[in-house]
C-alpha cells in the first residue's frame, strides 16, 4: 500500500482491506477471545480451534485405548521425521533435512558442539552482542565444555569481516528478536563458507513469518521454534535442519537411544543413526507433537506468498499509523522501515515501555515488553487483520495521549514479560 494512502487510513478503509483479504477465513480457525487484539503471536502463537480435538484424540484414543500400540499404530515413533518434513516445506529444505526434537536451546547445543567438532583446529564461535540470550548462553556453555573454544561477539555490521580462519561456526538469529532486523541469509552464509566456517541460523522469529529458502541460500545448519508463528502451543517441541551434505559428518553430543542406528536392538554401544535421526535424543513428547502438527497443518493450508505479503502490509500500516497518530509521545521506531530488511514484528523504544505495555494489555491490546525499553508488536497474518492494526494504534494513541499508563499498578513487574 502506498505510504501516503496508509497515513490517512480510516477504520472503514481498514475494514475494506480485511473484506478483500484472501486469507480472512483463517482467523475463524483460531480461538481469539473477544475484546482482545493479539499482537504477540511472535512470542506465543494463538490456539488453533482444531488443536483441542486433536489433543483429546491423542490422549483418549491413542493413549487411552491404543496404549503402547500407538507407537506403531498412530505412528508416534515417526512424528519427529513426519512433522519435520512438514516444516521443511516452510523453510525451503528437503523433508529428510529437518527433524522435530527437544527445545530450540537444546538443538542449538547439539548443533554448536557438532559444528565445532567438525571444524577441528578452529576455536571460535562467532555471534553478535545482543543476540537472543539463550543463543549466547548456550554458546558460552559449549565454550566452557570444549577445550580451547571461545565465544566471540562483534556488532552485526562487522560480522562478515570478522569471520577468519579461527572461526568454526557463526551463529546468528535470522530475524532479531528485539529489533526485528533481518540478516541477508544468502550473503552471510556465503561469507561464512568462504572463510571455511559453518553457518548456523536461529529461525525462531523467521519460520512462518518470512519467506525462507534454506537450500536456495546454501544453508548449513538451522534451528527454530514451534510455539511462535507455527502455533504449536506453549513449550512446543522445536526443530533442527542439517543440510544433506553435512549429515554424515556431524555428530550430536547428546547420544541418546532415539538417535541410535537401531534403538530397538538394545545394544550396549552407541552407533549414530542415519541422516537426521542421529540428532534425536530421547523419546518424543507425543502430546506436544500432536499440537505442533495441528498448527503446522493449518499453516500449510495458507498461500504463503499471500501470507508474507500480508505480514509486510500489516507491519507497514502499523508503522505509518503509529508515526502519524502517536507523534510527540516519545516513541522511536527500532525496526527497519524496509519490509525486506525485517521480520513480522515491529518494535518501538519508549523510556516507560514497561508501564505503557501493561496499560495496553489492560485495554485488551496484547504485545510485549523487552528490557530495557522495547514495546514489541507481532503481526501474524493468519489471524491478525487490518482492523486489528487500526484499533491497536487507536488504543496506543489514547494510552499515550491520556497518560493512562502512568499509574502504580502498571509498574509492578511480573515474572514473565
Ligand atoms: C524464542 C526463541 C528461542 C526459544 O528457545 P527455547 O529453548 O524454546 O526457550 C530461541 N532463540 C530465539 C532467537 C528465540 O526467539
GROMACS .gro file of C-alpha atoms and ligand atoms in nm:
model
  432
    1UNK     CA    1   0.000   0.000   0.000
    2UNK     CA    2   0.140   0.344  -0.086
    3UNK     CA    3   0.276   0.535   0.209
    4UNK     CA    4   0.056   0.842   0.163
    5UNK     CA    5  -0.261   0.634   0.148
    6UNK     CA    6  -0.189   0.444   0.468
    7UNK     CA    7  -0.109   0.765   0.656
    8UNK     CA    8  -0.468   0.866   0.614
    9UNK     CA    9  -0.616   0.519   0.654
   10UNK     CA   10  -0.951   0.521   0.831
   11UNK     CA   11  -1.125   0.244   1.022
   12UNK     CA   12  -1.364   0.194   0.731
   13UNK     CA   13  -1.074   0.158   0.491
   14UNK     CA   14  -0.907  -0.095   0.722
   15UNK     CA   15  -1.231  -0.293   0.727
   16UNK     CA   16  -1.242  -0.285   0.347
   17UNK     CA   17  -0.888  -0.426   0.334
   18UNK     CA   18  -0.997  -0.712   0.561
   19UNK     CA   19  -1.300  -0.782   0.343
   20UNK     CA   20  -1.074  -0.811   0.039
   21UNK     CA   21  -0.811  -1.023   0.218
   22UNK     CA   22  -0.783  -1.371   0.059
   23UNK     CA   23  -0.666  -1.507   0.397
   24UNK     CA   24  -0.950  -1.364   0.603
   25UNK     CA   25  -1.120  -1.700   0.671
   26UNK     CA   26  -0.817  -1.830   0.863
   27UNK     CA   27  -0.899  -1.602   1.155
   28UNK     CA   28  -1.205  -1.816   1.235
   29UNK     CA   29  -0.983  -2.119   1.266
   30UNK     CA   30  -0.827  -1.976   1.584
   31UNK     CA   31  -0.955  -1.920   1.936
   32UNK     CA   32  -0.929  -1.544   1.984
   33UNK     CA   33  -1.104  -1.401   2.291
   34UNK     CA   34  -1.349  -1.116   2.233
   35UNK     CA   35  -1.216  -0.774   2.319
   36UNK     CA   36  -0.855  -0.881   2.264
   37UNK     CA   37  -0.622  -0.766   1.990
   38UNK     CA   38  -0.344  -1.022   1.991
   39UNK     CA   39  -0.015  -0.882   1.866
   40UNK     CA   40   0.208  -1.132   2.046
   41UNK     CA   41   0.190  -1.432   1.815
   42UNK     CA   42   0.563  -1.388   1.762
   43UNK     CA   43   0.612  -1.495   2.124
   44UNK     CA   44   0.328  -1.746   2.171
   45UNK     CA   45   0.111  -1.822   1.871
   46UNK     CA   46  -0.267  -1.835   1.920
   47UNK     CA   47  -0.457  -2.161   1.971
   48UNK     CA   48  -0.594  -2.323   1.652
   49UNK     CA   49  -0.951  -2.443   1.707
   50UNK     CA   50  -0.855  -2.789   1.579
   51UNK     CA   51  -0.588  -2.839   1.845
   52UNK     CA   52  -0.811  -2.925   2.141
   53UNK     CA   53  -0.984  -3.205   1.949
   54UNK     CA   54  -0.655  -3.341   1.818
   55UNK     CA   55  -0.505  -3.346   2.166
   56UNK     CA   56  -0.819  -3.509   2.305
   57UNK     CA   57  -0.792  -3.783   2.043
   58UNK     CA   58  -0.421  -3.828   2.112
   59UNK     CA   59  -0.497  -3.867   2.481
   60UNK     CA   60  -0.823  -4.062   2.495
   61UNK     CA   61  -0.797  -4.257   2.170
   62UNK     CA   62  -0.430  -4.311   2.103
   63UNK     CA   63  -0.303  -4.318   2.459
   64UNK     CA   64  -0.615  -4.433   2.643
   65UNK     CA   65  -0.735  -4.707   2.409
   66UNK     CA   66  -0.430  -4.769   2.194
   67UNK     CA   67  -0.188  -4.772   2.485
   68UNK     CA   68   0.164  -4.868   2.385
   69UNK     CA   69   0.042  -4.999   2.049
   70UNK     CA   70   0.007  -4.636   1.937
   71UNK     CA   71   0.383  -4.602   1.895
   72UNK     CA   72   0.327  -4.806   1.580
   73UNK     CA   73  -0.045  -4.780   1.508
   74UNK     CA   74  -0.065  -4.400   1.543
   75UNK     CA   75   0.293  -4.357   1.421
   76UNK     CA   76   0.401  -4.176   1.735
   77UNK     CA   77   0.750  -4.302   1.663
   78UNK     CA   78   0.756  -4.135   1.321
   79UNK     CA   79   0.644  -3.793   1.447
   80UNK     CA   80   0.989  -3.627   1.458
   81UNK     CA   81   1.052  -3.704   1.091
   82UNK     CA   82   0.691  -3.661   0.976
   83UNK     CA   83   0.644  -3.321   1.137
   84UNK     CA   84   0.998  -3.224   1.042
   85UNK     CA   85   0.913  -3.298   0.679
   86UNK     CA   86   0.622  -3.054   0.701
   87UNK     CA   87   0.842  -2.783   0.849
   88UNK     CA   88   1.089  -2.850   0.568
   89UNK     CA   89   0.828  -2.720   0.322
   90UNK     CA   90   0.809  -2.393   0.513
   91UNK     CA   91   1.184  -2.337   0.545
   92UNK     CA   92   1.291  -2.441   0.194
   93UNK     CA   93   1.453  -2.772   0.285
   94UNK     CA   94   1.415  -3.133   0.173
   95UNK     CA   95   1.194  -3.346   0.402
   96UNK     CA   96   1.486  -3.556   0.520
   97UNK     CA   97   1.683  -3.249   0.631
   98UNK     CA   98   1.456  -3.147   0.922
   99UNK     CA   99   1.351  -3.327   1.240
  100UNK     CA  100   1.146  -3.210   1.535
  101UNK     CA  101   1.300  -3.265   1.877
  102UNK     CA  102   1.375  -3.109   2.213
  103UNK     CA  103   1.373  -2.731   2.259
  104UNK     CA  104   1.541  -2.467   2.046
  105UNK     CA  105   1.803  -2.421   2.318
  106UNK     CA  106   1.889  -2.793   2.328
  107UNK     CA  107   1.901  -2.815   1.949
  108UNK     CA  108   2.136  -2.520   1.946
  109UNK     CA  109   2.363  -2.701   2.190
  110UNK     CA  110   2.365  -3.014   1.976
  111UNK     CA  111   2.449  -2.831   1.655
  112UNK     CA  112   2.706  -2.594   1.806
  113UNK     CA  113   2.901  -2.884   1.954
  114UNK     CA  114   2.867  -3.083   1.632
  115UNK     CA  115   2.986  -2.784   1.428
  116UNK     CA  116   3.289  -2.716   1.650
  117UNK     CA  117   3.389  -3.081   1.638
  118UNK     CA  118   3.353  -3.082   1.259
  119UNK     CA  119   3.600  -2.793   1.232
  120UNK     CA  120   3.895  -2.910   1.443
  121UNK     CA  121   4.168  -2.650   1.474
  122UNK     CA  122   3.918  -2.366   1.465
  123UNK     CA  123   3.834  -2.240   1.810
  124UNK     CA  124   3.584  -1.956   1.775
  125UNK     CA  125   3.205  -1.945   1.786
  126UNK     CA  126   3.113  -1.609   1.634
  127UNK     CA  127   2.791  -1.424   1.714
  128UNK     CA  128   2.661  -1.075   1.780
  129UNK     CA  129   2.620  -0.898   2.114
  130UNK     CA  130   2.251  -0.867   2.192
  131UNK     CA  131   2.163  -1.194   2.022
  132UNK     CA  132   1.875  -1.377   2.192
  133UNK     CA  133   2.005  -1.469   2.539
  134UNK     CA  134   1.973  -1.845   2.504
  135UNK     CA  135   2.191  -1.835   2.193
  136UNK     CA  136   2.470  -1.658   2.378
  137UNK     CA  137   2.428  -1.860   2.698
  138UNK     CA  138   2.434  -2.194   2.518
  139UNK     CA  139   2.740  -2.082   2.318
  140UNK     CA  140   2.908  -1.989   2.647
  141UNK     CA  141   2.827  -2.333   2.783
  142UNK     CA  142   2.971  -2.500   2.473
  143UNK     CA  143   3.285  -2.286   2.502
  144UNK     CA  144   3.327  -2.393   2.865
  145UNK     CA  145   3.285  -2.758   2.769
  146UNK     CA  146   3.510  -2.787   2.464
  147UNK     CA  147   3.883  -2.742   2.513
  148UNK     CA  148   4.004  -2.408   2.379
  149UNK     CA  149   3.677  -2.300   2.223
  150UNK     CA  150   3.565  -1.941   2.286
  151UNK     CA  151   3.262  -1.729   2.204
  152UNK     CA  152   3.345  -1.404   2.021
  153UNK     CA  153   3.080  -1.138   1.960
  154UNK     CA  154   3.108  -0.850   1.715
  155UNK     CA  155   2.845  -0.594   1.609
  156UNK     CA  156   2.626  -0.712   1.326
  157UNK     CA  157   2.770  -0.485   1.063
  158UNK     CA  158   3.120  -0.621   1.130
  159UNK     CA  159   3.037  -0.991   1.141
  160UNK     CA  160   3.110  -1.083   0.781
  161UNK     CA  161   3.454  -0.922   0.801
  162UNK     CA  162   3.527  -1.094   1.134
  163UNK     CA  163   3.491  -1.449   1.000
  164UNK     CA  164   3.855  -1.555   0.990
  165UNK     CA  165   4.041  -1.886   0.985
  166UNK     CA  166   3.979  -1.932   1.361
  167UNK     CA  167   3.602  -1.935   1.328
  168UNK     CA  168   3.440  -2.278   1.339
  169UNK     CA  169   3.079  -2.165   1.333
  170UNK     CA  170   2.882  -1.842   1.302
  171UNK     CA  171   2.555  -1.843   1.496
  172UNK     CA  172   2.301  -1.569   1.428
  173UNK     CA  173   1.931  -1.517   1.474
  174UNK     CA  174   1.795  -1.453   1.126
  175UNK     CA  175   1.525  -1.208   1.244
  176UNK     CA  176   1.639  -1.030   1.559
  177UNK     CA  177   1.401  -1.090   1.849
  178UNK     CA  178   1.402  -0.728   1.960
  179UNK     CA  179   1.462  -0.507   1.659
  180UNK     CA  180   1.309  -0.739   1.402
  181UNK     CA  181   1.609  -0.669   1.175
  182UNK     CA  182   1.669  -0.950   0.927
  183UNK     CA  183   2.006  -1.069   0.803
  184UNK     CA  184   2.066  -1.139   0.436
  185UNK     CA  185   2.077  -1.517   0.477
  186UNK     CA  186   2.239  -1.597   0.143
  187UNK     CA  187   2.510  -1.333   0.177
  188UNK     CA  188   2.605  -1.416   0.537
  189UNK     CA  189   2.602  -1.789   0.466
  190UNK     CA  190   2.832  -1.735   0.169
  191UNK     CA  191   3.066  -1.520   0.381
  192UNK     CA  192   3.091  -1.788   0.649
  193UNK     CA  193   3.151  -2.063   0.397
  194UNK     CA  194   3.410  -1.861   0.204
  195UNK     CA  195   3.611  -1.843   0.526
  196UNK     CA  196   3.572  -2.216   0.589
  197UNK     CA  197   3.323  -2.180   0.875
  198UNK     CA  198   2.981  -2.333   0.919
  199UNK     CA  199   2.676  -2.105   0.942
  200UNK     CA  200   2.404  -2.182   1.198
  201UNK     CA  201   2.078  -1.986   1.171
  202UNK     CA  202   1.830  -1.949   1.454
  203UNK     CA  203   1.495  -1.921   1.273
  204UNK     CA  204   1.276  -1.874   1.581
  205UNK     CA  205   1.142  -1.537   1.466
  206UNK     CA  206   1.154  -1.624   1.095
  207UNK     CA  207   0.975  -1.954   1.049
  208UNK     CA  208   0.617  -1.878   0.949
  209UNK     CA  209   0.696  -1.505   0.948
  210UNK     CA  210   0.900  -1.451   0.630
  211UNK     CA  211   0.987  -1.646   0.318
  212UNK     CA  212   1.269  -1.890   0.386
  213UNK     CA  213   1.476  -2.084   0.137
  214UNK     CA  214   1.748  -2.264   0.330
  215UNK     CA  215   1.868  -2.471   0.037
  216UNK     CA  216   1.840  -2.178  -0.202
  217UNK     CA  217   2.075  -1.992   0.034
  218UNK     CA  218   2.313  -2.287   0.059
  219UNK     CA  219   2.248  -2.304   0.434
  220UNK     CA  220   2.446  -2.544   0.652
  221UNK     CA  221   2.258  -2.564   0.982
  222UNK     CA  222   1.944  -2.418   1.137
  223UNK     CA  223   1.722  -2.444   1.442
  224UNK     CA  224   1.383  -2.295   1.519
  225UNK     CA  225   1.088  -2.274   1.745
  226UNK     CA  226   0.745  -2.440   1.727
  227UNK     CA  227   0.537  -2.217   1.953
  228UNK     CA  228   0.571  -1.879   1.779
  229UNK     CA  229   0.443  -1.838   1.422
  230UNK     CA  230   0.381  -2.213   1.385
  231UNK     CA  231   0.119  -2.203   1.665
  232UNK     CA  232   0.234  -2.528   1.823
  233UNK     CA  233   0.144  -2.432   2.181
  234UNK     CA  234   0.345  -2.332   2.488
  235UNK     CA  235   0.672  -2.523   2.506
  236UNK     CA  236   0.608  -2.696   2.173
  237UNK     CA  237   0.897  -2.908   2.050
  238UNK     CA  238   1.150  -2.734   1.827
  239UNK     CA  239   1.321  -2.835   1.503
  240UNK     CA  240   1.665  -2.861   1.354
  241UNK     CA  241   1.797  -2.864   1.000
  242UNK     CA  242   2.126  -3.007   0.877
  243UNK     CA  243   2.196  -2.983   0.504
  244UNK     CA  244   2.213  -3.325   0.342
  245UNK     CA  245   2.581  -3.280   0.253
  246UNK     CA  246   2.676  -3.240   0.622
  247UNK     CA  247   2.463  -3.509   0.779
  248UNK     CA  248   2.715  -3.792   0.767
  249UNK     CA  249   2.998  -3.584   0.914
  250UNK     CA  250   2.815  -3.417   1.203
  251UNK     CA  251   2.755  -3.587   1.536
  252UNK     CA  252   2.520  -3.495   1.816
  253UNK     CA  253   2.685  -3.479   2.160
  254UNK     CA  254   2.357  -3.600   2.314
  255UNK     CA  255   2.385  -3.962   2.209
  256UNK     CA  256   2.052  -4.088   2.334
  257UNK     CA  257   1.888  -4.406   2.222
  258UNK     CA  258   1.644  -4.240   1.982
  259UNK     CA  259   1.943  -4.119   1.781
  260UNK     CA  260   2.089  -4.469   1.759
  261UNK     CA  261   2.105  -4.652   1.426
  262UNK     CA  262   1.893  -4.936   1.573
  263UNK     CA  263   1.731  -4.826   1.901
  264UNK     CA  264   1.525  -5.141   1.935
  265UNK     CA  265   1.825  -5.371   1.911
  266UNK     CA  266   1.907  -5.255   2.265
  267UNK     CA  267   2.282  -5.296   2.215
  268UNK     CA  268   2.538  -5.157   2.459
  269UNK     CA  269   2.733  -4.944   2.216
  270UNK     CA  270   2.620  -4.623   2.053
  271UNK     CA  271   2.612  -4.607   1.675
  272UNK     CA  272   2.481  -4.285   1.519
  273UNK     CA  273   2.158  -4.317   1.324
  274UNK     CA  274   2.117  -4.235   0.956
  275UNK     CA  275   2.063  -3.879   0.844
  276UNK     CA  276   1.874  -3.656   1.085
  277UNK     CA  277   1.781  -3.947   1.312
  278UNK     CA  278   2.112  -3.904   1.491
  279UNK     CA  279   2.001  -3.561   1.611
  280UNK     CA  280   1.720  -3.713   1.815
  281UNK     CA  281   1.799  -3.788   2.176
  282UNK     CA  282   1.514  -3.927   2.386
  283UNK     CA  283   1.150  -4.024   2.345
  284UNK     CA  284   0.946  -3.764   2.153
  285UNK     CA  285   0.684  -3.565   2.351
  286UNK     CA  286   0.383  -3.709   2.173
  287UNK     CA  287   0.114  -3.473   2.303
  288UNK     CA  288   0.323  -3.168   2.223
  289UNK     CA  289   0.400  -3.310   1.879
  290UNK     CA  290   0.027  -3.351   1.810
  291UNK     CA  291  -0.039  -2.987   1.898
  292UNK     CA  292   0.254  -2.871   1.686
  293UNK     CA  293   0.147  -3.079   1.388
  294UNK     CA  294  -0.203  -2.930   1.406
  295UNK     CA  295  -0.060  -2.578   1.396
  296UNK     CA  296   0.167  -2.664   1.105
  297UNK     CA  297  -0.108  -2.838   0.906
  298UNK     CA  298  -0.319  -2.525   0.938
  299UNK     CA  299  -0.028  -2.306   0.837
  300UNK     CA  300   0.037  -2.521   0.530
  301UNK     CA  301  -0.316  -2.459   0.405
  302UNK     CA  302  -0.241  -2.090   0.352
  303UNK     CA  303  -0.098  -1.943   0.034
  304UNK     CA  304   0.246  -1.844   0.156
  305UNK     CA  305   0.326  -1.558  -0.084
  306UNK     CA  306  -0.009  -1.401   0.011
  307UNK     CA  307   0.062  -1.464   0.378
  308UNK     CA  308   0.402  -1.299   0.375
  309UNK     CA  309   0.276  -1.009   0.163
  310UNK     CA  310   0.006  -0.951   0.423
  311UNK     CA  311   0.263  -0.963   0.703
  312UNK     CA  312   0.460  -0.687   0.530
  313UNK     CA  313   0.146  -0.481   0.469
  314UNK     CA  314   0.024  -0.510   0.830
  315UNK     CA  315   0.359  -0.406   0.976
  316UNK     CA  316   0.399  -0.119   0.730
  317UNK     CA  317   0.050   0.005   0.812
  318UNK     CA  318   0.125  -0.016   1.183
  319UNK     CA  319   0.446   0.186   1.150
  320UNK     CA  320   0.273   0.451   0.939
  321UNK     CA  321  -0.026   0.484   1.170
  322UNK     CA  322   0.186   0.497   1.487
  323UNK     CA  323   0.413   0.763   1.342
  324UNK     CA  324   0.112   0.965   1.230
  325UNK     CA  325  -0.114   0.927   1.531
  326UNK     CA  326   0.134   0.892   1.820
  327UNK     CA  327   0.387   1.156   1.721
  328UNK     CA  328   0.532   1.355   2.010
  329UNK     CA  329   0.487   1.083   2.272
  330UNK     CA  330   0.841   0.954   2.294
  331UNK     CA  331   0.823   0.655   2.060
  332UNK     CA  332   1.123   0.577   1.839
  333UNK     CA  333   1.100   0.312   1.570
  334UNK     CA  334   1.355   0.037   1.645
  335UNK     CA  335   1.273  -0.181   1.341
  336UNK     CA  336   1.390  -0.140   0.982
  337UNK     CA  337   1.143   0.054   0.769
  338UNK     CA  338   1.227  -0.157   0.466
  339UNK     CA  339   0.996  -0.461   0.479
  340UNK     CA  340   1.265  -0.676   0.314
  341UNK     CA  341   1.503  -0.597   0.600
  342UNK     CA  342   1.274  -0.702   0.884
  343UNK     CA  343   1.062  -0.993   1.006
  344UNK     CA  344   0.695  -0.981   1.103
  345UNK     CA  345   0.718  -0.783   1.427
  346UNK     CA  346   0.767  -0.413   1.491
  347UNK     CA  347   0.937  -0.257   1.792
  348UNK     CA  348   0.931   0.094   1.927
  349UNK     CA  349   1.153   0.225   2.203
  350UNK     CA  350   0.984   0.417   2.482
  351UNK     CA  351   1.151   0.525   2.807
  352UNK     CA  352   0.849   0.394   3.002
  353UNK     CA  353   0.798   0.089   2.786
  354UNK     CA  354   0.706  -0.145   3.070
  355UNK     CA  355   0.412   0.051   3.217
  356UNK     CA  356   0.296   0.156   2.869
  357UNK     CA  357   0.273  -0.211   2.766
  358UNK     CA  358   0.090  -0.305   3.087
  359UNK     CA  359  -0.163  -0.026   3.020
  360UNK     CA  360  -0.213  -0.154   2.663
  361UNK     CA  361  -0.268  -0.508   2.790
  362UNK     CA  362  -0.523  -0.377   3.041
  363UNK     CA  363  -0.714  -0.236   2.742
  364UNK     CA  364  -0.703  -0.567   2.556
  365UNK     CA  365  -0.410  -0.492   2.326
  366UNK     CA  366  -0.155  -0.765   2.390
  367UNK     CA  367   0.200  -0.706   2.276
  368UNK     CA  368   0.507  -0.748   2.493
  369UNK     CA  369   0.792  -0.563   2.653
  370UNK     CA  370   1.160  -0.644   2.610
  371UNK     CA  371   1.403  -0.484   2.853
  372UNK     CA  372   1.518  -0.219   2.876
  373UNK     CA  373   1.277  -0.009   2.669
  374UNK     CA  374   1.121  -0.200   2.379
  375UNK     CA  375   0.749  -0.222   2.303
  376UNK     CA  376   0.711  -0.517   2.066
  377UNK     CA  377   0.412  -0.592   1.842
  378UNK     CA  378   0.389  -0.908   1.632
  379UNK     CA  379   0.181  -0.939   1.315
  380UNK     CA  380   0.078  -1.296   1.250
  381UNK     CA  381  -0.104  -1.269   0.919
  382UNK     CA  382  -0.305  -1.590   0.962
  383UNK     CA  383  -0.523  -1.430   1.228
  384UNK     CA  384  -0.438  -1.059   1.256
  385UNK     CA  385  -0.627  -0.819   1.029
  386UNK     CA  386  -0.605  -0.457   0.915
  387UNK     CA  387  -0.882  -0.353   1.152
  388UNK     CA  388  -0.680  -0.500   1.440
  389UNK     CA  389  -0.388  -0.281   1.339
  390UNK     CA  390  -0.608   0.027   1.320
  391UNK     CA  391  -0.768  -0.041   1.660
  392UNK     CA  392  -0.430  -0.121   1.817
  393UNK     CA  393  -0.292   0.215   1.714
  394UNK     CA  394  -0.611   0.384   1.835
  395UNK     CA  395  -0.557   0.230   2.181
  396UNK     CA  396  -0.186   0.313   2.182
  397UNK     CA  397  -0.254   0.674   2.084
  398UNK     CA  398  -0.511   0.711   2.361
  399UNK     CA  399  -0.295   0.547   2.631
  400UNK     CA  400  -0.006   0.777   2.543
  401UNK     CA  401  -0.206   1.098   2.499
  402UNK     CA  402  -0.406   1.046   2.819
  403UNK     CA  403  -0.105   0.940   3.026
  404UNK     CA  404  -0.317   0.648   3.148
  405UNK     CA  405  -0.005   0.428   3.157
  406UNK     CA  406   0.145   0.639   3.436
  407UNK     CA  407  -0.015   0.450   3.724
  408UNK     CA  408   0.142   0.238   4.001
  409UNK     CA  409  -0.041  -0.079   3.901
  410UNK     CA  410   0.128  -0.072   3.560
  411UNK     CA  411   0.478  -0.053   3.708
  412UNK     CA  412   0.459  -0.381   3.900
  413UNK     CA  413   0.682  -0.632   3.725
  414UNK     CA  414   0.555  -0.986   3.661
  415UNK     CA  415   0.790  -1.284   3.633
  416UNK     CA  416   0.733  -1.314   3.257
  417UNK     CA  417   0.729  -1.000   3.044
  418LIG     C1  418   1.202  -1.788   2.126
  418LIG     C2  419   1.344  -1.809   2.092
  418LIG     C3  420   1.414  -1.919   2.138
  418LIG     C4  421   1.345  -2.016   2.229
  418LIG     O1  422   1.425  -2.109   2.287
  418LIG     P1  423   1.360  -2.216   2.386
  418LIG     O2  424   1.463  -2.318   2.401
  418LIG     O3  425   1.232  -2.263   2.325
  418LIG     O4  426   1.327  -2.146   2.514
  418LIG     C5  427   1.545  -1.937   2.098
  418LIG     N1  428   1.605  -1.847   2.017
  418LIG     C6  429   1.541  -1.736   1.974
  418LIG     C7  430   1.610  -1.640   1.884
  418LIG     C8  431   1.409  -1.715   2.010
  418LIG     O5  432   1.345  -1.606   1.968
   0.00000   0.00000   0.00000
